[in-house]
Amino acid sequence: MSTPPATASPAIEAKNLFKVFGRNPKAAVERLRAGAARTDVAGTAAVIDAGFTVQQGEIFVIMGLSGSGKSTIIRMLNGLHDATAGSIAIGGEPITGIPAGRLREIRRDRVSMVFQHFALLPHRTVADNVAYSLELRGVGRGERRAKAEEVLAMVGLEGWEDKLPSALSGGMQQRVGIARALAADTEILLMDEAFSALDPLIRREMQEQLLSLQHKLKKTIVFITHDLNEAMFLGDRIAVMRDGRIVQIGTPEDILTDPANDYVEQFVQDVDRARVLTAANVMERPRPVVHIAAGPRTALRQMRDAYMSAVYVTDRDGRLLGVVSDREAVKLVRKGENSIASVISRVPQSVNEDEILMNLFVPSVESPLPLAVVDAEGRLTGVIPRVTLLAALGPGPGATGEISLPLHPLPANEIDAVLAQAPLDRAVSAEDGGIR
């Protein structure tokens, strides 16, 4: 997941939002602005001075416990609740304080909603449920049917068009709800606890399907949940709410590694870090590394200084070419060779920067070296020693200690003896790529 550039105009912008239910809500807002506690004002202060922006194409998750105000906010975003104070703009156009007719047009044309309990019409077929918003717009039956079939295929329900909702499982019904929102072809999807009524396995499947759809469609999604693991898995950014207030906004990594206060810190204690943190979050500076123009003596020195049994080799642009072991380098020195190119072996394991830690355990175990991390261009950007991977998941047995490598380094005195008996390598200049 990647956050869209903030330079684009926001899809949604909310400023200083308040929502108070009860008598004289304006007076309650004034008291809250003056510093009164939520419990000290008349009525129910559901949302207090909330502000955020949602960038185009972003999944923005609002999470919090029951009663935190998250569902109230999403209902304010589509005009189901009026804001007591503050403003909301959709694509730069205000939706607070506008005529009801214009609000209905915005809700119909620019914002779709996916509900927790599906909200399907039981007497209509799956296809007719999906095409309902198009019917309200006056779209012809043939065009409606074609659009319904298209989006049902996207969500894996091809062939179910003429069934009634009662014939579908809970997960399938929620897919119909998502298909209905997609058929409306709005730029913004609001999803209020959309998966919380589903069994855990189906819920995970739906989360993965949502990300797959988002990768293709690039919608702007505001997703409401009380489940931190779900928020961390789906969100490009997350707003954490407590007692009506937003207490932190950040990426999943920000919230996990730099909680804003004790409340957020306690909240994230039980999160599955292996599904949130990526290789880029925990990798260390790559070493030992040499340029392909380096000779075997240079490679041996790098290995000796790093107490490692092999060295990574990169090309002029920093792309990872492979590894050279200490034993192969010693053989080259004894032969009087000046190039390591002939003994470069395939990297046992490498991973991309955005790979989550959950997927690194097997590669780490299988790799005799710290796990190499590469960017999209194949450049070596870091390494992950096995001990670092364990430590990133929190304290526990095996989280500290030395790395055990299947390749056993040659004794340092043996390497020193080889180096002392052989002439120096040709110097590798900065212009040639340098020694990294």
XYZ file of C-alpha atoms in Angstrom:
436
model
C 0.000 0.000 0.000
C 1.155 3.562 -0.832
C -0.280 6.922 0.080
C -1.180 9.059 -2.962
C 0.773 12.294 -3.321
C -0.549 15.045 -1.086
C -0.053 17.571 -3.905
C -3.306 16.386 -5.566
C -6.423 18.241 -4.437
C -8.092 16.268 -1.632
C -11.086 14.083 -2.459
C -12.503 14.886 0.992
C -11.634 17.660 3.399
C -13.163 17.980 6.858
C -12.436 20.906 9.161
C -13.310 21.425 12.831
C -16.243 19.008 12.732
C -18.631 18.789 15.667
C -21.753 16.679 15.993
C -23.859 16.991 19.134
C -27.166 15.179 19.531
C -29.734 16.638 21.904
C -31.171 20.001 22.821
C -29.286 23.205 22.088
C -26.301 21.551 20.353
C -24.777 24.908 19.384
C -24.364 25.814 23.040
C -22.716 22.461 23.682
C -20.239 23.138 20.877
C -19.307 26.483 22.396
C -18.661 24.811 25.743
C -16.551 22.121 24.110
C -14.532 24.762 22.281
C -13.973 26.482 25.599
C -12.463 23.285 27.028
C -15.422 21.500 28.602
C -15.192 17.718 28.808
C -17.456 15.530 26.705
C -19.350 14.422 29.801
C -19.899 17.987 30.995
C -22.152 19.147 28.159
C -25.852 18.523 27.631
C -26.753 15.941 25.008
C -24.299 13.554 23.343
C -21.125 14.968 21.839
C -20.473 12.294 19.212
C -17.739 14.144 17.272
C -15.533 16.885 18.712
C -13.362 19.190 16.596
C -12.399 16.519 14.033
C -10.381 17.448 10.983
C -8.728 15.420 8.216
C -8.175 15.199 4.474
C -8.530 12.142 2.264
C -6.408 12.127 -0.879
C -7.691 10.890 -4.224
C -7.239 7.137 -4.618
C -6.490 6.618 -0.913
C -7.941 4.105 1.535
C -8.456 6.217 4.650
C -9.464 4.164 7.683
C -11.239 5.688 10.678
C -11.026 3.359 13.641
C -11.969 3.355 17.272
C -13.952 1.500 19.892
C -17.740 1.551 20.079
C -18.957 5.061 20.872
C -15.805 6.778 19.643
C -17.690 8.696 16.941
C -16.369 6.959 13.818
C -19.752 5.921 12.387
C -21.150 9.394 13.038
C -18.342 10.880 10.962
C -19.011 8.637 7.975
C -22.699 9.573 8.081
C -21.683 13.215 8.058
C -19.543 12.601 4.982
C -22.563 11.603 2.903
C -24.979 14.039 4.507
C -27.046 11.550 6.519
C -26.125 13.636 9.581
C -25.789 17.397 9.473
C -22.678 18.812 11.087
C -23.438 20.840 14.193
C -20.355 22.918 13.370
C -17.441 22.722 10.952
C -17.271 21.993 7.239
C -16.947 19.095 4.795
C -15.982 19.430 1.140
C -16.144 16.725 -1.544
C -13.698 17.458 -4.355
C -13.541 21.045 -3.177
C -17.331 21.517 -3.122
C -18.898 22.093 0.328
C -21.625 19.665 1.381
C -22.395 21.373 4.669
C -25.086 24.038 4.605
C -26.140 23.392 1.007
C -29.703 22.889 -0.329
C -31.141 19.413 0.134
C -31.544 18.916 -3.623
C -27.881 19.554 -4.306
C -26.887 17.267 -1.438
C -28.960 14.461 -2.967
C -27.212 14.972 -6.307
C -23.778 14.741 -4.698
C -24.792 11.654 -2.759
C -26.148 10.034 -5.916
C -23.357 10.964 -8.320
C -20.180 11.202 -6.239
C -20.511 9.095 -3.059
C -21.570 5.459 -2.573
C -22.027 3.586 0.685
C -21.427 -0.039 1.672
C -23.223 -1.002 4.877
C -22.350 -3.482 7.605
C -25.467 -5.613 7.184
C -25.563 -5.638 3.384
C -28.860 -3.633 3.085
C -29.927 -5.638 0.033
C -33.508 -5.595 -1.265
C -34.702 -9.167 -0.593
C -37.330 -9.269 -3.357
C -34.924 -8.166 -6.093
C -32.401 -10.356 -7.878
C -28.678 -9.902 -7.367
C -28.381 -8.072 -10.702
C -31.296 -5.784 -9.896
C -29.809 -4.985 -6.484
C -26.503 -4.082 -8.089
C -28.172 -1.908 -10.734
C -30.557 -0.159 -8.326
C -28.699 3.166 -8.265
C -28.595 3.171 -12.058
C -32.339 2.565 -12.155
C -32.861 5.609 -9.935
C -30.861 7.660 -12.448
C -33.098 6.535 -15.303
C -30.522 4.311 -17.025
C -32.093 1.869 -19.492
C -32.623 -1.750 -18.510
C -30.141 -3.195 -21.019
C -27.379 -0.836 -19.939
C -28.153 -1.529 -16.277
C -27.918 -5.262 -16.825
C -24.619 -4.977 -18.679
C -23.099 -2.869 -15.908
C -24.360 -5.250 -13.219
C -22.821 -8.244 -14.986
C -19.525 -6.375 -15.374
C -19.127 -5.502 -11.711
C -20.439 -8.850 -10.469
C -17.674 -10.505 -12.479
C -15.181 -8.156 -10.754
C -16.243 -9.374 -7.324
C -16.374 -13.050 -8.269
C -20.150 -13.472 -8.575
C -20.467 -14.195 -12.270
C -23.411 -16.555 -12.804
C -25.326 -15.375 -9.729
C -27.086 -12.467 -11.438
C -30.615 -13.957 -11.299
C -30.484 -15.373 -7.766
C -32.222 -13.738 -4.820
C -30.049 -12.502 -1.918
C -31.424 -15.261 0.320
C -29.618 -17.843 -1.831
C -26.232 -16.277 -1.069
C -23.885 -16.648 1.901
C -23.018 -13.652 4.055
C -19.744 -13.084 2.266
C -21.446 -13.279 -1.117
C -24.116 -10.822 -0.016
C -21.450 -8.364 1.039
C -19.861 -8.737 -2.378
C -23.204 -7.754 -3.864
C -23.147 -4.668 -1.637
C -19.681 -3.765 -2.923
C -20.751 -4.444 -6.516
C -23.741 -2.130 -6.053
C -21.421 0.643 -4.873
C -19.071 0.028 -7.819
C -21.947 0.020 -10.313
C -22.849 3.542 -9.217
C -19.403 4.519 -10.537
C -18.858 7.213 -7.934
C -15.406 8.512 -7.094
C -15.824 7.896 -3.351
C -16.818 4.734 -1.452
C -17.845 4.944 2.197
C -17.671 1.595 3.985
C -19.154 1.439 7.486
C -17.928 -1.690 9.319
C -18.458 -3.432 5.988
C -16.860 -6.754 6.968
C -17.485 -6.926 10.714
C -20.551 -9.182 10.390
C -18.592 -11.844 8.504
C -16.787 -14.928 9.787
C -13.028 -14.375 10.242
C -11.920 -16.368 7.193
C -14.501 -14.736 4.920
C -13.614 -11.364 6.400
C -9.967 -11.784 5.490
C -10.912 -12.891 1.992
C -13.071 -9.772 1.581
C -10.257 -7.522 2.793
C -7.909 -9.021 0.229
C -10.502 -8.680 -2.516
C -11.068 -5.031 -1.624
C -7.350 -4.333 -1.985
C -7.310 -6.191 -5.303
C -10.225 -4.109 -6.592
C -8.630 -0.913 -5.329
C -5.428 -1.737 -7.182
C -7.442 -1.799 -10.424
C -10.009 0.945 -9.819
C -8.135 3.521 -7.688
C -11.274 4.666 -5.830
C -11.191 6.951 -2.822
C -12.341 4.836 0.129
C -13.217 5.822 3.680
C -13.394 2.630 5.722
C -14.780 2.461 9.258
C -13.680 -0.323 11.620
C -13.129 -1.125 15.282
C -10.559 -3.799 14.385
C -6.977 -2.515 14.474
C -5.566 -5.427 12.465
C -8.130 -4.708 9.744
C -7.232 -1.019 9.815
C -3.530 -1.808 9.560
C -4.083 -4.232 6.681
C -6.310 -1.963 4.586
C -5.362 1.594 5.368
C -2.973 3.855 3.495
C -3.542 6.135 6.498
C -5.484 5.641 9.703
C -7.324 8.086 11.955
C -7.625 6.761 15.512
C -10.633 8.089 17.453
C -11.337 8.206 21.166
C -14.376 9.784 22.853
C -15.351 11.771 19.776
C -11.881 13.133 19.024
C -9.248 12.095 16.494
C -6.132 11.430 18.574
C -3.739 10.417 15.785
C -3.587 10.271 12.003
C -0.760 8.418 10.289
C 0.316 5.476 8.192
C 0.033 2.027 9.747
C 3.781 2.118 10.363
C 3.532 5.556 12.027
C 0.861 4.392 14.419
C 2.564 1.102 15.203
C 6.059 2.464 15.722
C 5.343 6.014 16.955
C 2.013 6.101 18.844
C 0.897 9.633 19.744
C -0.089 8.852 23.338
C -0.583 6.092 25.886
C -4.050 5.285 24.570
C -2.784 4.559 21.053
C 0.216 2.687 22.441
C -2.042 0.386 24.459
C -4.317 -0.015 21.470
C -1.525 -1.290 19.220
C 0.045 -3.678 21.739
C -1.734 -6.721 20.353
C -1.571 -5.853 16.667
C -0.081 -8.450 14.352
C 3.129 -6.580 13.496
C 4.152 -9.207 10.966
C 1.216 -8.185 8.758
C 1.889 -4.449 9.032
C 5.629 -3.806 9.001
C 7.473 -4.269 5.719
C 11.033 -5.151 4.801
C 11.778 -1.439 4.307
C 10.670 -0.719 7.893
C 13.207 -3.043 9.512
C 16.093 -3.403 7.048
C 19.620 -2.333 7.956
C 22.384 -0.781 5.877
C 23.619 -3.432 3.423
C 27.053 -4.799 4.239
C 29.363 -6.215 3.194
C 28.908 -5.012 -0.403
C 31.378 -4.592 -3.257
C 31.124 -3.304 -6.793
C 31.660 -5.931 -9.508
C 34.875 -4.109 -10.507
C 36.374 -4.890 -7.104
C 38.921 -7.698 -6.886
C 38.897 -10.746 -4.608
C 41.215 -9.125 -2.036
C 38.814 -6.205 -1.604
C 35.962 -8.658 -1.222
C 37.893 -10.597 1.435
C 38.638 -7.433 3.402
C 34.967 -6.461 3.370
C 33.983 -9.911 4.627
C 36.676 -9.933 7.305
C 35.673 -6.498 8.624
C 31.984 -7.473 8.728
C 32.642 -10.953 10.198
C 30.675 -12.462 7.318
C 31.292 -15.474 5.102
C 30.193 -13.842 1.848
C 29.822 -10.441 0.220
C 27.027 -8.978 -1.906
C 28.040 -7.809 -5.386
C 26.322 -4.948 -7.239
C 26.680 -3.378 -10.682
C 27.435 0.262 -11.487
C 23.816 1.289 -10.738
C 23.629 -0.597 -7.449
C 21.602 -3.503 -8.805
C 22.187 -6.744 -6.959
C 24.127 -9.258 -9.066
C 24.824 -12.013 -6.548
C 27.201 -13.068 -3.803
C 30.797 -14.221 -3.519
C 31.880 -16.495 -0.665
C 35.119 -16.136 1.276
C 36.338 -19.549 0.077
C 35.814 -18.644 -3.583
C 37.562 -15.306 -3.069
C 40.556 -17.052 -1.431
C 40.833 -19.413 -4.404
C 40.955 -16.432 -6.764
C 43.663 -14.724 -4.732
C 45.802 -17.867 -4.746
C 45.375 -18.107 -8.519
C 46.412 -14.485 -8.919
C 43.022 -13.482 -10.355
C 41.946 -9.821 -10.224
C 38.226 -10.197 -10.909
C 35.420 -11.765 -8.912
C 33.037 -11.995 -11.885
C 33.689 -15.714 -12.465
C 32.626 -16.789 -8.972
C 29.493 -14.701 -8.430
C 26.698 -16.979 -7.250
C 22.968 -16.390 -7.328
C 21.620 -14.596 -4.251
C 20.074 -17.305 -2.068
C 17.068 -15.122 -1.243
C 16.043 -11.513 -1.877
C 12.794 -9.684 -1.154
C 11.166 -6.462 -2.252
C 11.052 -3.441 0.061
C 7.243 -3.576 0.401
C 7.057 -7.263 1.375
C 5.389 -7.692 4.771
C 7.343 -9.413 7.528
C 4.912 -12.345 7.570
C 6.326 -13.390 4.200
C 9.987 -13.111 5.205
C 10.365 -15.950 7.688
C 10.834 -18.788 5.203
C 13.248 -16.808 2.959
C 15.207 -15.763 6.051
C 15.575 -19.328 7.290
C 16.630 -20.533 3.838
C 19.189 -17.764 3.299
C 22.768 -18.323 4.546
C 23.209 -14.534 4.583
C 21.130 -11.688 5.933
C 18.115 -11.366 3.662
C 18.826 -8.976 0.786
C 16.220 -6.234 0.211
C 15.862 -4.697 -3.250
C 13.775 -1.890 -4.683
C 11.561 -2.048 -7.780
C 14.616 -1.609 -10.017
C 16.527 -4.445 -8.378
C 18.920 -2.150 -6.488
C 20.218 -3.434 -3.168
C 18.763 -1.092 -0.535
C 19.238 -3.046 2.679
C 19.590 -6.360 4.442
C 17.641 -8.051 7.211
C 19.630 -10.280 9.576
C 17.565 -13.028 11.108
C 17.947 -11.489 14.557
C 16.581 -8.178 13.269
C 13.526 -9.909 11.853
C 12.815 -11.577 15.193
C 13.430 -8.413 17.176
C 11.016 -6.447 14.963
C 8.166 -8.606 16.217
C 8.781 -7.626 19.838
C 10.611 -9.146 22.767
C 10.589 -12.856 23.231
C 12.754 -15.951 23.010
C 15.202 -15.663 20.175
C 14.677 -11.924 19.771
C 18.257 -11.219 20.760
C 21.517 -12.997 20.099
C 23.975 -13.702 17.344
C 23.049 -14.712 13.813
C 23.755 -18.335 12.974
C 24.902 -18.694 9.362
C 25.041 -22.055 7.574
C 28.135 -20.737 5.742
C 30.960 -20.736 8.302
C 33.436 -17.880 7.776
C 37.066 -18.741 7.314
C 39.190 -17.858 10.328
C 40.326 -14.224 10.242
C 43.997 -15.235 10.546
C 43.692 -17.443 7.453
C 42.238 -14.543 5.445
C 44.967 -12.220 6.776
C 47.625 -14.678 5.690
C 46.198 -14.869 2.171
C 45.994 -11.100 1.902
C 49.550 -10.633 3.192
C 50.956 -12.965 0.523
C 49.196 -11.334 -2.448
C 49.522 -7.938 -4.113
C 46.759 -5.389 -3.585
C 43.792 -5.195 -5.937
C 43.645 -2.388 -8.438
C 42.019 0.526 -6.616
C 38.354 0.921 -7.424
C 37.699 4.616 -7.875
C 34.489 6.513 -7.129
C 34.100 6.979 -10.883
C 34.041 3.195 -11.317
C 31.209 2.897 -8.821
C 33.246 2.689 -5.641
C 33.078 0.124 -2.895
C 29.709 0.255 -1.259
